[in-house]
Amino acid sequence: MKNNNIIQAAVGLAMLSALPTTAHAHGWTEFPSARQNICYEQGGIWSGNPPNAACAQAKEISGTYPFVQRNEYAKNITDYNNMAAVKAAIPDGTLCYANDPQKQGMGAPHTGWTRTEVSAGTFEFVFNATAPHNPSFWEFYLTKPSTDLSKALAWSDLDLIQTAGNIPVEGGKYRMDVTIPSDRSGDAILFVRWQRNDAAGEGFYNCSDITIVDGQTPPPEPPPEQDLVRGERYIPVDFVGPELGDTVKYDIINKYGDVARSFSIDVDANNVNDWERLLASEINGWHAEFKDGAVFIGDWHEEMSHYMYFQNDQSRNFFNSRDARASGKITVIEGDDGGTEPLTGDIYELVKSDKVVNAGDKVVISTSEAANLTQVQGTSVSIENNGSTSIVVDTSAVTQTETLSFVADAIFSELSETFTFEVIADDGEPGPGPGPNPDAWDSSKTYVGGEVVSYDNEKWEAQWWVQGGSDPKTTYQNDQWGVWRPAN
């Protein structure tokens, strides 16, 4: 039952001289507007001072980078289902900028952040997705009434008020109903975590400063009563988990001992660490829509007065049903691991000519399974984001027309594939270089993609528009895919 279509590739022209690669562009909270988006829209970023004092302070600390990069408040955490690992990677005080040193101004204490009015009760949350990512899940946190908002945000300041599973994107927006507790009012921070289910564990973290008011939207419906009977654990203690290529099946057994309905999920590299939640979400969603919530995988949450699935604690998830005689049964169907042939797909190009790019283009090799890319032919070129499902090959080092060849080896299986394409260069015509003596880096100057400076006896090239921030060497040491990289 394995899916043999594991590795596919795409070669395209990436116009990235002034912007980061599309692998690093994802989105921000549009309503209630995220802190960095409000600062961006209020202006005063590139000249003068932002009109908002908190935004002006952020610019003074971190320059314009936090606003230019408003769609990438992100952190890669491979163990993203472990909240201890998440909190260690994004410690107290760094939540509003996802512990990115170049954006720390957005988390600096200040009472002047512009606030969006949000009514207590249910409102439509909107996330502007510049690059949608599914599968994924959402977590919504609200600061506690006792939180001192004049201080930097800490995890202990937050209450988890709602979660959501894989939400489809519509017109470039994620939309979902979020409920603010009816007893809340006044100033608060809505902290949103959007987590991708992928090998890299990329998650996005946004702070929205809000004022909770009454009377703007109808109050939420009364909470449901605890009307389900708790049965056995969703995942039995002695359950042996699936492997890649296996299928997990969950049967709903009615009072007569018959299978009333079955649900299943194929386990692959994208969901191997999260199949339990995705399968439970399918079961709960179907019963909510067609059976008025007659079955729910999870447990009753006293404080929130409703049933919920506990993603980080499987011991709290049970089979709950209106009929005490009903039950659930989970089984693993082994996949077919024998005789899988290597893949033979060709590169798909977003250019007119077949398998041809121009020197200097950035070539994106997209795979549906995380893979390591190794170059086996041609001038050595830069490989960015290796080990992921979106690997970027930078052909800037190619100075003469030649053929490049690469082997992609899947991380989670034995599959591999060879990808080859031709790079066209103006043979004999030297391209623009950094020059013998570039100017020294100046934190007060503005640089655009392609500009080269000197710092600490080394040459550094800007990948996109930048002003201020840490020096090129420190920036590169903190993030090798950041704005400053060694010049060729």
PDB file of N, CA, C and O in Angstrom, residues 284-307:
ATOM      1  N   ASN A 284     -13.783  12.848  14.821  1.00  0.00           N
ATOM      2  CA  ASN A 284     -14.589  13.856  15.518  1.00  0.00           C
ATOM      3  C   ASN A 284     -15.352  14.737  14.541  1.00  0.00           C
ATOM      4  O   ASN A 284     -16.520  15.079  14.758  1.00  0.00           O
ATOM      5  N   GLY A 285     -14.672  15.117  13.451  1.00  0.00           N
ATOM      6  CA  GLY A 285     -15.330  15.984  12.474  1.00  0.00           C
ATOM      7  C   GLY A 285     -16.514  15.323  11.802  1.00  0.00           C
ATOM      8  O   GLY A 285     -17.567  15.938  11.613  1.00  0.00           O
ATOM      9  N   TRP A 286     -16.353  14.049  11.434  1.00  0.00           N
ATOM     10  CA  TRP A 286     -17.447  13.346  10.771  1.00  0.00           C
ATOM     11  C   TRP A 286     -18.639  13.196  11.701  1.00  0.00           C
ATOM     12  O   TRP A 286     -19.785  13.430  11.305  1.00  0.00           O
ATOM     13  N   HIS A 287     -18.402  12.834  12.956  1.00  0.00           N
ATOM     14  CA  HIS A 287     -19.510  12.653  13.892  1.00  0.00           C
ATOM     15  C   HIS A 287     -20.165  13.983  14.268  1.00  0.00           C
ATOM     16  O   HIS A 287     -21.367  14.031  14.527  1.00  0.00           O
ATOM     17  N   ALA A 288     -19.387  15.066  14.266  1.00  0.00           N
ATOM     18  CA  ALA A 288     -19.974  16.372  14.543  1.00  0.00           C
ATOM     19  C   ALA A 288     -20.914  16.795  13.415  1.00  0.00           C
ATOM     20  O   ALA A 288     -21.982  17.375  13.658  1.00  0.00           O
ATOM     21  N   GLU A 289     -20.523  16.491  12.168  1.00  0.00           N
ATOM     22  CA  GLU A 289     -21.313  16.935  11.027  1.00  0.00           C
ATOM     23  C   GLU A 289     -22.523  16.048  10.758  1.00  0.00           C
ATOM     24  O   GLU A 289     -23.610  16.546  10.425  1.00  0.00           O
ATOM     25  N   PHE A 290     -22.352  14.734  10.932  1.00  0.00           N
ATOM     26  CA  PHE A 290     -23.412  13.814  10.509  1.00  0.00           C
ATOM     27  C   PHE A 290     -24.138  13.120  11.659  1.00  0.00           C
ATOM     28  O   PHE A 290     -25.231  12.594  11.467  1.00  0.00           O
ATOM     29  N   LYS A 291     -23.547  13.100  12.853  1.00  0.00           N
ATOM     30  CA  LYS A 291     -24.160  12.381  13.967  1.00  0.00           C
ATOM     31  C   LYS A 291     -24.320  13.253  15.215  1.00  0.00           C
ATOM     32  O   LYS A 291     -24.466  12.730  16.321  1.00  0.00           O
ATOM     33  N   ASP A 292     -24.319  14.576  15.013  1.00  0.00           N
ATOM     34  CA  ASP A 292     -24.559  15.508  16.119  1.00  0.00           C
ATOM     35  C   ASP A 292     -23.609  15.251  17.292  1.00  0.00           C
ATOM     36  O   ASP A 292     -23.987  15.344  18.459  1.00  0.00           O
ATOM     37  N   GLY A 293     -22.358  14.910  16.979  1.00  0.00           N
ATOM     38  CA  GLY A 293     -21.357  14.725  18.022  1.00  0.00           C
ATOM     39  C   GLY A 293     -21.561  13.504  18.882  1.00  0.00           C
ATOM     40  O   GLY A 293     -21.218  13.520  20.074  1.00  0.00           O
ATOM     41  N   ALA A 294     -22.097  12.415  18.319  1.00  0.00           N
ATOM     42  CA  ALA A 294     -22.390  11.206  19.105  1.00  0.00           C
ATOM     43  C   ALA A 294     -21.126  10.497  19.567  1.00  0.00           C
ATOM     44  O   ALA A 294     -21.173   9.702  20.511  1.00  0.00           O
ATOM     45  N   VAL A 295     -19.992  10.733  18.917  1.00  0.00           N
ATOM     46  CA  VAL A 295     -18.717  10.138  19.303  1.00  0.00           C
ATOM     47  C   VAL A 295     -17.662  11.241  19.310  1.00  0.00           C
ATOM     48  O   VAL A 295     -17.671  12.111  18.430  1.00  0.00           O
ATOM     49  N   PHE A 296     -16.759  11.187  20.297  1.00  0.00           N
ATOM     50  CA  PHE A 296     -15.669  12.162  20.333  1.00  0.00           C
ATOM     51  C   PHE A 296     -14.430  11.486  20.900  1.00  0.00           C
ATOM     52  O   PHE A 296     -14.481  10.823  21.948  1.00  0.00           O
ATOM     53  N   ILE A 297     -13.311  11.656  20.195  1.00  0.00           N
ATOM     54  CA  ILE A 297     -12.029  11.162  20.675  1.00  0.00           C
ATOM     55  C   ILE A 297     -11.351  12.290  21.447  1.00  0.00           C
ATOM     56  O   ILE A 297     -11.050  13.340  20.891  1.00  0.00           O
ATOM     57  N   GLY A 298     -11.134  12.102  22.728  1.00  0.00           N
ATOM     58  CA  GLY A 298     -10.555  13.129  23.582  1.00  0.00           C
ATOM     59  C   GLY A 298     -11.093  12.986  24.989  1.00  0.00           C
ATOM     60  O   GLY A 298     -11.287  11.886  25.482  1.00  0.00           O
ATOM     61  N   ASP A 299     -11.400  14.108  25.628  1.00  0.00           N
ATOM     62  CA  ASP A 299     -11.970  14.069  26.974  1.00  0.00           C
ATOM     63  C   ASP A 299     -12.588  15.420  27.296  1.00  0.00           C
ATOM     64  O   ASP A 299     -12.352  16.415  26.600  1.00  0.00           O
ATOM     65  N   TRP A 300     -13.382  15.450  28.333  1.00  0.00           N
ATOM     66  CA  TRP A 300     -14.039  16.681  28.780  1.00  0.00           C
ATOM     67  C   TRP A 300     -13.033  17.571  29.487  1.00  0.00           C
ATOM     68  O   TRP A 300     -12.250  17.119  30.322  1.00  0.00           O
ATOM     69  N   HIS A 301     -13.019  18.859  29.116  1.00  0.00           N
ATOM     70  CA  HIS A 301     -12.151  19.848  29.740  1.00  0.00           C
ATOM     71  C   HIS A 301     -12.996  20.714  30.667  1.00  0.00           C
ATOM     72  O   HIS A 301     -13.843  21.480  30.206  1.00  0.00           O
ATOM     73  N   GLU A 302     -12.775  20.578  31.959  1.00  0.00           N
ATOM     74  CA  GLU A 302     -13.630  21.247  32.936  1.00  0.00           C
ATOM     75  C   GLU A 302     -13.597  22.760  32.801  1.00  0.00           C
ATOM     76  O   GLU A 302     -14.636  23.427  32.780  1.00  0.00           O
ATOM     77  N   GLU A 303     -12.396  23.344  32.729  1.00  0.00           N
ATOM     78  CA  GLU A 303     -12.284  24.802  32.698  1.00  0.00           C
ATOM     79  C   GLU A 303     -12.888  25.389  31.433  1.00  0.00           C
ATOM     80  O   GLU A 303     -13.496  26.461  31.458  1.00  0.00           O
ATOM     81  N   MET A 304     -12.721  24.673  30.295  1.00  0.00           N
ATOM     82  CA  MET A 304     -13.225  25.196  29.031  1.00  0.00           C
ATOM     83  C   MET A 304     -14.635  24.710  28.727  1.00  0.00           C
ATOM     84  O   MET A 304     -15.259  25.158  27.767  1.00  0.00           O
ATOM     85  N   SER A 305     -15.144  23.778  29.539  1.00  0.00           N
ATOM     86  CA  SER A 305     -16.527  23.299  29.449  1.00  0.00           C
ATOM     87  C   SER A 305     -16.871  22.737  28.073  1.00  0.00           C
ATOM     88  O   SER A 305     -17.941  23.009  27.531  1.00  0.00           O
ATOM     89  N   HIS A 306     -15.967  21.978  27.514  1.00  0.00           N
ATOM     90  CA  HIS A 306     -16.282  21.252  26.281  1.00  0.00           C
ATOM     91  C   HIS A 306     -15.288  20.105  26.101  1.00  0.00           C
ATOM     92  O   HIS A 306     -14.255  20.036  26.779  1.00  0.00           O
ATOM     93  N   TYR A 307     -15.631  19.209  25.176  1.00  0.00           N
ATOM     94  CA  TYR A 307     -14.726  18.104  24.869  1.00  0.00           C
ATOM     95  C   TYR A 307     -13.592  18.618  23.993  1.00  0.00           C
ATOM     96  O   TYR A 307     -13.795  19.472  23.118  1.00  0.00           O
TER      97      TYR A 307
END
